[in-house]
C-alpha cells in the first residue's frame, strides 16, 4: 500500500536549478508573524505535516501536529545534513490546532479540497535553512500530505529544556517511525548518482552472480593489476556528500526500521547502497582519507543496523540479509548493544557542531543512555561520562591518552581532540582483514577493582608498578606503505641489538626473535612469526611492496594452527596482517623496559615513565610521575611479559595511586 502511495503521489520529474527552491515570489505577499513553538509534554513529539502541492514551485505550506509516542501514528523520520548556512528561507505555517480540527474526520476528496483552502488562512512563518526548503519540495506529494519528523524543525532549537527532552527520546522516535528517509541532496549536473552507482557495479561485477565475493577477490593481481581500478567518480561523488561526515546520522540509521537513500528523485535502499559500495571498494585503490572515513561510517552503521534490525524481524528480512546480501555475513546479528566507548573511538572523525553532541549524537545506542542535559558544559558532560564508565570498567582509561586534553584530568578522554592512536582494546576480537574496529565489550570491574575515589579532578585506584621505560625506539616509518619488509627489519634490529645481541645481521631471523617481533607489533594478536622469515630475508630486493603483492599471491601457507596467516591456504593474507600492524603503529613507538621486555607504547612516552598495571585491564599503562603516588596517564601499551598479565597481578601487591 505504501509503495502505491509513494509512486502515485510523487510530483512529475523535473530538474530545477540547484537554488530554485530557496525563495518563492509568493512569500512577499504574506505579512505574517514568526511562528512561536508551543511547549511539549514529556511523552509528546511534534510532527511536520507537509501539505501537498501540484507544482514544484508552489510555496511550502506546513503545520505541526503534536502526538504522543504511544499513539502509534505513522510518520517518516528524515535524516539529512543540516549545513552551515543561516536560516534564510521561509516555510508558511498554519496553527496546528485549527489545521488538525479542520481536516480531521473528512473524506479523501474533502481533505484535498480543504488543503487548498488552508492556503488562504496562513497563521505564521518559520525561518529555516535553504537546503530544508529544497528537500521538502522533493519530498512532498501532489495530492496527499506527508507526515515527517525532522529534528531541526520538530524540536525547538532555542529551548535547551525541550532540546534535552527530545534528544533523550530520539532513539525511540527513529525506532517508532515507519521508515527513515536519508536525504543526500540534489544536483542539476548529477541528477541520478545512485542509479550511476548501481550501473558502475553492474559493469564491474563478476559473471557468476551478484554475491560472488570470492570471484572479485580472486581477480586481484596487484594494486594496478587486472581486477583493480581507481575508485570511480560516481562513488567518490556520493561519499563526498556532507551527510556521510555527520555524527547524528549513525544512530538515525542504526535504529531505523527501513532506511532509504534519496538524492533528488533518485532512490536506493540502505542495503543496496552499502552492498554496492563495499563491492566497489574491494576492487578499488587510491582511496582518499575522507572517502575512507565515509566507508568506515557506512560499515559501522551496517554493524549497528544488524544489531537492532532483527529484533522481531520477519522471515523475509532474515532471508534477504543472510542469503541475498552475503556482504552482511561479516556483520553478525546480535541483540546486544555495541560498547559505547568503543563506538566513540571508532567514530572519532564524524562531525557535529556542538561538542556535547559527540556523546549525545550516539547516546541512544547505549544500553543505558545517559541523561541529555544541554545546561551542562562540555567539560562537565565528558567528566560525568568518564566517571560513570570508569566505575563500570577501568578499561575506559585506554582512551585517555588517545584523546588528550589541556583542560581535563588525564583520566578523562577529551572527545573533541583528534585521535592520536587506536587503543589496544579496539583491535580485540577482529580478524586482520576486518575494516571495523572491535565492538567487543569492556570487562566490567569486580567489586575490588572499582576506583577507590573519584571527583572532578582526581581518581584514586589500586595499581601495580611493573617496570619503567629504559629505551625508546622507532615509530611508524614513513616508507612503510612502500616497503614494510625493510621497516620490519629495522624494528627487529632495534629489539635484538638493544638486548646485547652481537650476532651477525642474517642470524637475527631465529624463530624466537620473529615470534617476539610479530607478537609485539600485533599487540599479542598473532604469536608465530615463522612464515615471516622468507619475506624479511629478501627485504633488500629492488621490487616494491606493490610488486611484492603481485608476485607472492600464489604460494600457500602451510601453517595449520592459524597463528600467523588468517586462513591456512591463503598466503596473501600476510598483507592483511601488515595493514593491521600499520594501524596499530600509528601514533605509537617501540620501546624496551629496564627488564629487557619488548614493548609497544604511545609515541609521547619519555625515558623514565612508569609502566603500571590495573586489575581487570588486559593491557598496562604508561604513566608519568607528578608527585608521590601521583601520576598522569600517557597511554596504554603492550609488553611481551614472560607470563600472562593476570598471573603477574595475582602474585603482586596493589597500592593506591592518584591519577590527575
mmCIF file of C-alpha atoms in Angstrom, residues 260-569:
data_model
loop_
_atom_site.group_PDB
_atom_site.id
_atom_site.type_symbol
_atom_site.label_atom_id
_atom_site.label_comp_id
_atom_site.label_asym_id
_atom_site.label_seq_id
_atom_site.Cartn_x
_atom_site.Cartn_y
_atom_site.Cartn_z
ATOM 1 C CA UNK A 260 16.270 4.609 2.307
ATOM 2 C CA UNK A 261 18.644 6.955 0.452
ATOM 3 C CA UNK A 262 17.161 9.783 -1.628
ATOM 4 C CA UNK A 263 19.057 12.112 -3.966
ATOM 5 C CA UNK A 264 16.620 14.378 -5.782
ATOM 6 C CA UNK A 265 14.205 11.915 -7.371
ATOM 7 C CA UNK A 266 16.747 9.084 -7.218
ATOM 8 C CA UNK A 267 16.193 6.432 -4.508
ATOM 9 C CA UNK A 268 18.008 3.363 -3.195
ATOM 10 C CA UNK A 269 17.647 1.144 -0.139
ATOM 11 C CA UNK A 270 20.306 1.269 2.564
ATOM 12 C CA UNK A 271 21.128 -2.397 1.940
ATOM 13 C CA UNK A 272 21.764 -1.821 -1.765
ATOM 14 C CA UNK A 273 23.891 1.266 -1.135
ATOM 15 C CA UNK A 274 26.163 -0.411 1.398
ATOM 16 C CA UNK A 275 26.443 -3.542 -0.715
ATOM 17 C CA UNK A 276 27.412 -1.736 -3.932
ATOM 18 C CA UNK A 277 29.967 0.487 -2.210
ATOM 19 C CA UNK A 278 31.507 -2.446 -0.352
ATOM 20 C CA UNK A 279 31.905 -4.432 -3.576
ATOM 21 C CA UNK A 280 33.434 -1.495 -5.441
ATOM 22 C CA UNK A 281 35.783 -0.780 -2.526
ATOM 23 C CA UNK A 282 37.159 -4.321 -2.725
ATOM 24 C CA UNK A 283 38.332 -3.813 -6.299
ATOM 25 C CA UNK A 284 39.483 -0.203 -5.892
ATOM 26 C CA UNK A 285 42.654 1.504 -4.758
ATOM 27 C CA UNK A 286 43.822 5.076 -4.195
ATOM 28 C CA UNK A 287 41.020 5.827 -1.706
ATOM 29 C CA UNK A 288 41.368 9.331 -0.162
ATOM 30 C CA UNK A 289 41.141 9.641 3.644
ATOM 31 C CA UNK A 290 37.761 11.408 3.670
ATOM 32 C CA UNK A 291 36.314 8.697 1.413
ATOM 33 C CA UNK A 292 37.790 6.050 3.683
ATOM 34 C CA UNK A 293 36.093 7.722 6.662
ATOM 35 C CA UNK A 294 32.765 7.692 4.824
ATOM 36 C CA UNK A 295 33.129 3.986 4.016
ATOM 37 C CA UNK A 296 34.015 3.307 7.641
ATOM 38 C CA UNK A 297 30.875 5.187 8.726
ATOM 39 C CA UNK A 298 28.736 3.048 6.416
ATOM 40 C CA UNK A 299 30.293 -0.158 7.727
ATOM 41 C CA UNK A 300 29.745 0.947 11.320
ATOM 42 C CA UNK A 301 26.118 1.740 10.520
ATOM 43 C CA UNK A 302 25.769 -1.698 8.951
ATOM 44 C CA UNK A 303 27.163 -3.419 12.026
ATOM 45 C CA UNK A 304 24.855 -1.432 14.327
ATOM 46 C CA UNK A 305 21.937 -1.907 11.927
ATOM 47 C CA UNK A 306 22.428 -5.663 12.151
ATOM 48 C CA UNK A 307 22.258 -5.471 15.932
ATOM 49 C CA UNK A 308 18.898 -3.717 16.080
ATOM 50 C CA UNK A 309 17.356 -4.797 12.785
ATOM 51 C CA UNK A 310 16.472 -8.347 13.748
ATOM 52 C CA UNK A 311 14.595 -7.730 16.969
ATOM 53 C CA UNK A 312 11.251 -9.109 15.891
ATOM 54 C CA UNK A 313 12.159 -9.067 12.190
ATOM 55 C CA UNK A 314 10.193 -11.269 9.806
ATOM 56 C CA UNK A 315 11.477 -14.186 7.784
ATOM 57 C CA UNK A 316 11.778 -12.100 4.601
ATOM 58 C CA UNK A 317 14.187 -9.686 6.287
ATOM 59 C CA UNK A 318 16.332 -12.526 7.603
ATOM 60 C CA UNK A 319 16.495 -14.297 4.233
ATOM 61 C CA UNK A 320 17.216 -11.040 2.415
ATOM 62 C CA UNK A 321 20.209 -10.308 4.618
ATOM 63 C CA UNK A 322 21.590 -13.813 5.091
ATOM 64 C CA UNK A 323 21.257 -15.099 1.528
ATOM 65 C CA UNK A 324 20.772 -12.243 -0.902
ATOM 66 C CA UNK A 325 23.306 -9.951 0.783
ATOM 67 C CA UNK A 326 26.327 -12.062 1.572
ATOM 68 C CA UNK A 327 28.125 -8.845 2.492
ATOM 69 C CA UNK A 328 26.127 -8.730 5.713
ATOM 70 C CA UNK A 329 27.559 -12.033 6.865
ATOM 71 C CA UNK A 330 30.620 -10.077 8.011
ATOM 72 C CA UNK A 331 28.356 -8.204 10.448
ATOM 73 C CA UNK A 332 26.780 -10.881 12.662
ATOM 74 C CA UNK A 333 23.276 -10.489 14.008
ATOM 75 C CA UNK A 334 23.077 -9.692 17.688
ATOM 76 C CA UNK A 335 20.536 -8.443 20.178
ATOM 77 C CA UNK A 336 23.281 -6.899 22.305
ATOM 78 C CA UNK A 337 24.097 -3.224 22.123
ATOM 79 C CA UNK A 338 27.530 -2.128 20.971
ATOM 80 C CA UNK A 339 30.070 -0.975 23.534
ATOM 81 C CA UNK A 340 29.576 2.784 23.736
ATOM 82 C CA UNK A 341 33.213 3.695 24.413
ATOM 83 C CA UNK A 342 34.383 1.519 21.518
ATOM 84 C CA UNK A 343 31.853 3.293 19.314
ATOM 85 C CA UNK A 344 33.212 6.705 20.333
ATOM 86 C CA UNK A 345 36.724 5.560 19.450
ATOM 87 C CA UNK A 346 35.652 4.157 16.101
ATOM 88 C CA UNK A 347 33.594 7.188 15.021
ATOM 89 C CA UNK A 348 36.029 9.868 16.170
ATOM 90 C CA UNK A 349 36.079 11.599 12.762
ATOM 91 C CA UNK A 350 32.282 12.024 12.470
ATOM 92 C CA UNK A 351 31.350 15.691 12.866
ATOM 93 C CA UNK A 352 28.846 17.737 14.833
ATOM 94 C CA UNK A 353 28.509 21.455 15.573
ATOM 95 C CA UNK A 354 28.109 21.140 19.364
ATOM 96 C CA UNK A 355 30.908 19.266 21.143
ATOM 97 C CA UNK A 356 28.420 17.869 23.657
ATOM 98 C CA UNK A 357 26.782 16.091 20.733
ATOM 99 C CA UNK A 358 29.892 13.975 20.310
ATOM 100 C CA UNK A 359 28.292 11.945 23.081
ATOM 101 C CA UNK A 360 24.622 12.846 22.720
ATOM 102 C CA UNK A 361 24.519 12.017 18.986
ATOM 103 C CA UNK A 362 25.314 8.371 19.812
ATOM 104 C CA UNK A 363 23.573 8.242 23.170
ATOM 105 C CA UNK A 364 20.580 6.186 22.004
ATOM 106 C CA UNK A 365 22.960 3.363 21.080
ATOM 107 C CA UNK A 366 23.987 2.884 24.716
ATOM 108 C CA UNK A 367 22.481 0.043 26.709
ATOM 109 C CA UNK A 368 21.801 2.582 29.473
ATOM 110 C CA UNK A 369 21.533 6.026 27.807
ATOM 111 C CA UNK A 370 22.884 8.959 29.770
ATOM 112 C CA UNK A 371 20.596 11.866 30.623
ATOM 113 C CA UNK A 372 20.924 14.550 27.956
ATOM 114 C CA UNK A 373 21.353 17.972 29.557
ATOM 115 C CA UNK A 374 22.340 20.953 27.418
ATOM 116 C CA UNK A 375 22.648 23.085 30.546
ATOM 117 C CA UNK A 376 25.953 21.350 31.307
ATOM 118 C CA UNK A 377 29.271 22.469 29.832
ATOM 119 C CA UNK A 378 31.299 20.259 27.522
ATOM 120 C CA UNK A 379 33.805 19.529 30.301
ATOM 121 C CA UNK A 380 31.032 18.540 32.710
ATOM 122 C CA UNK A 381 29.472 16.177 30.157
ATOM 123 C CA UNK A 382 32.802 14.479 29.379
ATOM 124 C CA UNK A 383 33.778 14.252 33.057
ATOM 125 C CA UNK A 384 30.434 12.738 34.055
ATOM 126 C CA UNK A 385 30.679 10.084 31.343
ATOM 127 C CA UNK A 386 34.282 9.204 32.260
ATOM 128 C CA UNK A 387 33.453 8.822 35.962
ATOM 129 C CA UNK A 388 30.429 6.650 35.173
ATOM 130 C CA UNK A 389 32.250 4.449 32.672
ATOM 131 C CA UNK A 390 35.377 4.030 34.826
ATOM 132 C CA UNK A 391 33.183 2.937 37.713
ATOM 133 C CA UNK A 392 31.786 0.287 35.383
ATOM 134 C CA UNK A 393 35.103 -0.677 33.723
ATOM 135 C CA UNK A 394 38.634 0.636 34.179
ATOM 136 C CA UNK A 395 39.302 -0.334 30.549
ATOM 137 C CA UNK A 396 37.709 3.029 29.734
ATOM 138 C CA UNK A 397 41.117 4.500 30.640
ATOM 139 C CA UNK A 398 42.568 3.087 27.401
ATOM 140 C CA UNK A 399 41.030 6.095 25.640
ATOM 141 C CA UNK A 400 42.570 8.692 27.951
ATOM 142 C CA UNK A 401 45.910 9.169 26.223
ATOM 143 C CA UNK A 402 44.430 8.657 22.757
ATOM 144 C CA UNK A 403 42.157 11.689 23.266
ATOM 145 C CA UNK A 404 44.278 14.077 25.382
ATOM 146 C CA UNK A 405 43.184 17.412 26.807
ATOM 147 C CA UNK A 406 44.744 20.519 28.313
ATOM 148 C CA UNK A 407 41.627 21.401 30.323
ATOM 149 C CA UNK A 408 40.555 17.991 31.674
ATOM 150 C CA UNK A 409 42.236 15.481 34.009
ATOM 151 C CA UNK A 410 44.363 12.909 32.192
ATOM 152 C CA UNK A 411 41.884 10.113 33.022
ATOM 153 C CA UNK A 412 39.038 11.909 31.184
ATOM 154 C CA UNK A 413 39.117 11.396 27.383
ATOM 155 C CA UNK A 414 38.555 14.644 25.514
ATOM 156 C CA UNK A 415 36.391 13.514 22.612
ATOM 157 C CA UNK A 416 36.957 16.858 20.852
ATOM 158 C CA UNK A 417 40.631 16.029 20.289
ATOM 159 C CA UNK A 418 41.832 14.242 17.159
ATOM 160 C CA UNK A 419 42.559 10.609 17.907
ATOM 161 C CA UNK A 420 46.316 10.140 18.394
ATOM 162 C CA UNK A 421 46.262 6.368 18.166
ATOM 163 C CA UNK A 422 43.816 3.496 18.371
ATOM 164 C CA UNK A 423 43.538 1.910 21.841
ATOM 165 C CA UNK A 424 44.782 -1.673 22.016
ATOM 166 C CA UNK A 425 41.359 -2.852 23.169
ATOM 167 C CA UNK A 426 39.824 -1.748 19.870
ATOM 168 C CA UNK A 427 41.697 -4.458 17.957
ATOM 169 C CA UNK A 428 40.429 -7.330 20.087
ATOM 170 C CA UNK A 429 38.027 -9.845 18.584
ATOM 171 C CA UNK A 430 38.614 -8.758 14.982
ATOM 172 C CA UNK A 431 40.375 -10.623 12.217
ATOM 173 C CA UNK A 432 43.232 -8.777 10.488
ATOM 174 C CA UNK A 433 41.148 -8.288 7.326
ATOM 175 C CA UNK A 434 38.262 -6.565 9.119
ATOM 176 C CA UNK A 435 37.909 -2.872 8.370
ATOM 177 C CA UNK A 436 35.943 -2.124 11.518
ATOM 178 C CA UNK A 437 37.387 -1.697 14.970
ATOM 179 C CA UNK A 438 36.296 -4.032 17.704
ATOM 180 C CA UNK A 439 32.895 -3.645 19.295
ATOM 181 C CA UNK A 440 33.640 -6.233 21.973
ATOM 182 C CA UNK A 441 32.527 -5.016 25.391
ATOM 183 C CA UNK A 442 34.944 -3.889 28.072
ATOM 184 C CA UNK A 443 35.416 -6.136 31.056
ATOM 185 C CA UNK A 444 33.289 -4.906 33.964
ATOM 186 C CA UNK A 445 35.041 -4.183 37.245
ATOM 187 C CA UNK A 446 34.855 -6.645 40.068
ATOM 188 C CA UNK A 447 33.978 -5.019 43.422
ATOM 189 C CA UNK A 448 37.659 -4.965 44.415
ATOM 190 C CA UNK A 449 38.682 -3.350 41.114
ATOM 191 C CA UNK A 450 36.479 -0.271 41.205
ATOM 192 C CA UNK A 451 38.094 3.137 41.754
ATOM 193 C CA UNK A 452 38.645 3.934 45.417
ATOM 194 C CA UNK A 453 37.693 7.571 44.932
ATOM 195 C CA UNK A 454 36.625 9.856 42.074
ATOM 196 C CA UNK A 455 35.943 13.582 41.980
ATOM 197 C CA UNK A 456 36.089 16.169 39.220
ATOM 198 C CA UNK A 457 39.913 16.280 39.254
ATOM 199 C CA UNK A 458 41.323 13.088 40.753
ATOM 200 C CA UNK A 459 40.818 9.349 40.542
ATOM 201 C CA UNK A 460 42.320 7.035 43.158
ATOM 202 C CA UNK A 461 42.764 3.405 42.086
ATOM 203 C CA UNK A 462 44.719 0.330 43.156
ATOM 204 C CA UNK A 463 47.622 -0.490 40.858
ATOM 205 C CA UNK A 464 50.856 -2.457 40.489
ATOM 206 C CA UNK A 465 54.078 -0.880 39.208
ATOM 207 C CA UNK A 466 55.694 -3.289 36.740
ATOM 208 C CA UNK A 467 58.745 -1.554 35.319
ATOM 209 C CA UNK A 468 59.788 1.668 33.547
ATOM 210 C CA UNK A 469 60.818 2.816 30.064
ATOM 211 C CA UNK A 470 64.564 2.291 29.560
ATOM 212 C CA UNK A 471 64.947 2.884 25.811
ATOM 213 C CA UNK A 472 62.671 4.459 23.215
ATOM 214 C CA UNK A 473 62.628 3.002 19.712
ATOM 215 C CA UNK A 474 61.348 3.985 16.258
ATOM 216 C CA UNK A 475 57.781 4.937 15.405
ATOM 217 C CA UNK A 476 55.938 4.015 12.189
ATOM 218 C CA UNK A 477 58.316 4.609 9.303
ATOM 219 C CA UNK A 478 57.183 6.917 6.521
ATOM 220 C CA UNK A 479 58.100 4.355 3.862
ATOM 221 C CA UNK A 480 56.051 1.563 5.453
ATOM 222 C CA UNK A 481 53.449 1.570 2.673
ATOM 223 C CA UNK A 482 56.175 1.246 0.040
ATOM 224 C CA UNK A 483 58.362 -1.380 1.703
ATOM 225 C CA UNK A 484 57.177 -2.781 5.044
ATOM 226 C CA UNK A 485 59.807 -5.546 4.876
ATOM 227 C CA UNK A 486 62.598 -3.022 5.343
ATOM 228 C CA UNK A 487 60.700 -1.417 8.223
ATOM 229 C CA UNK A 488 60.149 -4.764 9.949
ATOM 230 C CA UNK A 489 63.877 -5.450 9.688
ATOM 231 C CA UNK A 490 64.616 -2.154 11.390
ATOM 232 C CA UNK A 491 62.230 -2.927 14.239
ATOM 233 C CA UNK A 492 63.847 -6.347 14.622
ATOM 234 C CA UNK A 493 67.328 -4.822 14.638
ATOM 235 C CA UNK A 494 66.293 -2.339 17.342
ATOM 236 C CA UNK A 495 64.955 -5.038 19.630
ATOM 237 C CA UNK A 496 67.794 -7.546 19.120
ATOM 238 C CA UNK A 497 70.686 -5.070 19.314
ATOM 239 C CA UNK A 498 69.423 -3.408 22.472
ATOM 240 C CA UNK A 499 69.240 -6.829 24.090
ATOM 241 C CA UNK A 500 73.007 -7.061 23.812
ATOM 242 C CA UNK A 501 72.988 -9.298 20.766
ATOM 243 C CA UNK A 502 76.268 -9.406 18.840
ATOM 244 C CA UNK A 503 75.144 -11.910 16.207
ATOM 245 C CA UNK A 504 75.580 -11.088 12.513
ATOM 246 C CA UNK A 505 72.711 -9.438 10.692
ATOM 247 C CA UNK A 506 71.480 -12.553 8.879
ATOM 248 C CA UNK A 507 71.262 -14.555 12.105
ATOM 249 C CA UNK A 508 68.635 -12.374 13.757
ATOM 250 C CA UNK A 509 65.895 -14.287 11.916
ATOM 251 C CA UNK A 510 65.691 -17.027 14.533
ATOM 252 C CA UNK A 511 62.201 -18.275 15.318
ATOM 253 C CA UNK A 512 62.183 -16.909 18.860
ATOM 254 C CA UNK A 513 63.018 -13.366 17.720
ATOM 255 C CA UNK A 514 60.466 -13.466 14.911
ATOM 256 C CA UNK A 515 57.801 -14.724 17.299
ATOM 257 C CA UNK A 516 58.540 -11.908 19.746
ATOM 258 C CA UNK A 517 58.570 -9.349 16.942
ATOM 259 C CA UNK A 518 55.218 -10.312 15.426
ATOM 260 C CA UNK A 519 53.606 -10.681 18.857
ATOM 261 C CA UNK A 520 54.818 -7.230 19.912
ATOM 262 C CA UNK A 521 53.831 -5.409 16.725
ATOM 263 C CA UNK A 522 50.375 -7.035 16.639
ATOM 264 C CA UNK A 523 49.813 -6.452 20.372
ATOM 265 C CA UNK A 524 49.641 -10.176 21.030
ATOM 266 C CA UNK A 525 47.057 -10.967 18.351
ATOM 267 C CA UNK A 526 49.486 -13.247 16.457
ATOM 268 C CA UNK A 527 52.017 -15.403 18.245
ATOM 269 C CA UNK A 528 54.036 -17.042 15.449
ATOM 270 C CA UNK A 529 56.415 -15.289 13.059
ATOM 271 C CA UNK A 530 57.691 -18.429 11.350
ATOM 272 C CA UNK A 531 56.298 -17.548 7.929
ATOM 273 C CA UNK A 532 57.783 -14.062 8.098
ATOM 274 C CA UNK A 533 61.359 -15.206 7.624
ATOM 275 C CA UNK A 534 61.380 -15.614 3.837
ATOM 276 C CA UNK A 535 59.927 -12.139 3.424
ATOM 277 C CA UNK A 536 62.415 -10.417 5.690
ATOM 278 C CA UNK A 537 65.421 -12.153 4.143
ATOM 279 C CA UNK A 538 64.503 -10.623 0.776
ATOM 280 C CA UNK A 539 63.774 -7.123 2.065
ATOM 281 C CA UNK A 540 66.647 -5.520 0.131
ATOM 282 C CA UNK A 541 65.476 -6.728 -3.273
ATOM 283 C CA UNK A 542 64.594 -3.968 -5.758
ATOM 284 C CA UNK A 543 60.922 -4.877 -6.032
ATOM 285 C CA UNK A 544 58.431 -2.589 -4.319
ATOM 286 C CA UNK A 545 55.689 -3.532 -1.888
ATOM 287 C CA UNK A 546 53.171 -3.244 -4.720
ATOM 288 C CA UNK A 547 55.072 -5.683 -6.894
ATOM 289 C CA UNK A 548 55.614 -8.000 -3.938
ATOM 290 C CA UNK A 549 51.872 -8.280 -3.508
ATOM 291 C CA UNK A 550 51.540 -9.301 -7.139
ATOM 292 C CA UNK A 551 54.425 -11.754 -7.091
ATOM 293 C CA UNK A 552 53.603 -13.604 -3.885
ATOM 294 C CA UNK A 553 49.899 -14.241 -4.190
ATOM 295 C CA UNK A 554 50.335 -17.826 -5.400
ATOM 296 C CA UNK A 555 52.424 -19.547 -2.683
ATOM 297 C CA UNK A 556 50.357 -21.231 0.019
ATOM 298 C CA UNK A 557 50.928 -21.042 3.714
ATOM 299 C CA UNK A 558 51.127 -24.454 5.384
ATOM 300 C CA UNK A 559 50.687 -23.114 8.893
ATOM 301 C CA UNK A 560 47.890 -25.311 10.263
ATOM 302 C CA UNK A 561 47.276 -23.562 13.577
ATOM 303 C CA UNK A 562 46.297 -20.213 12.020
ATOM 304 C CA UNK A 563 48.723 -18.367 14.293
ATOM 305 C CA UNK A 564 50.135 -16.229 11.515
ATOM 306 C CA UNK A 565 48.013 -16.438 8.400
ATOM 307 C CA UNK A 566 44.361 -15.637 8.772
ATOM 308 C CA UNK A 567 43.418 -18.636 6.643
ATOM 309 C CA UNK A 568 45.809 -21.617 6.264
ATOM 310 C CA UNK A 569 45.735 -21.780 2.457
#
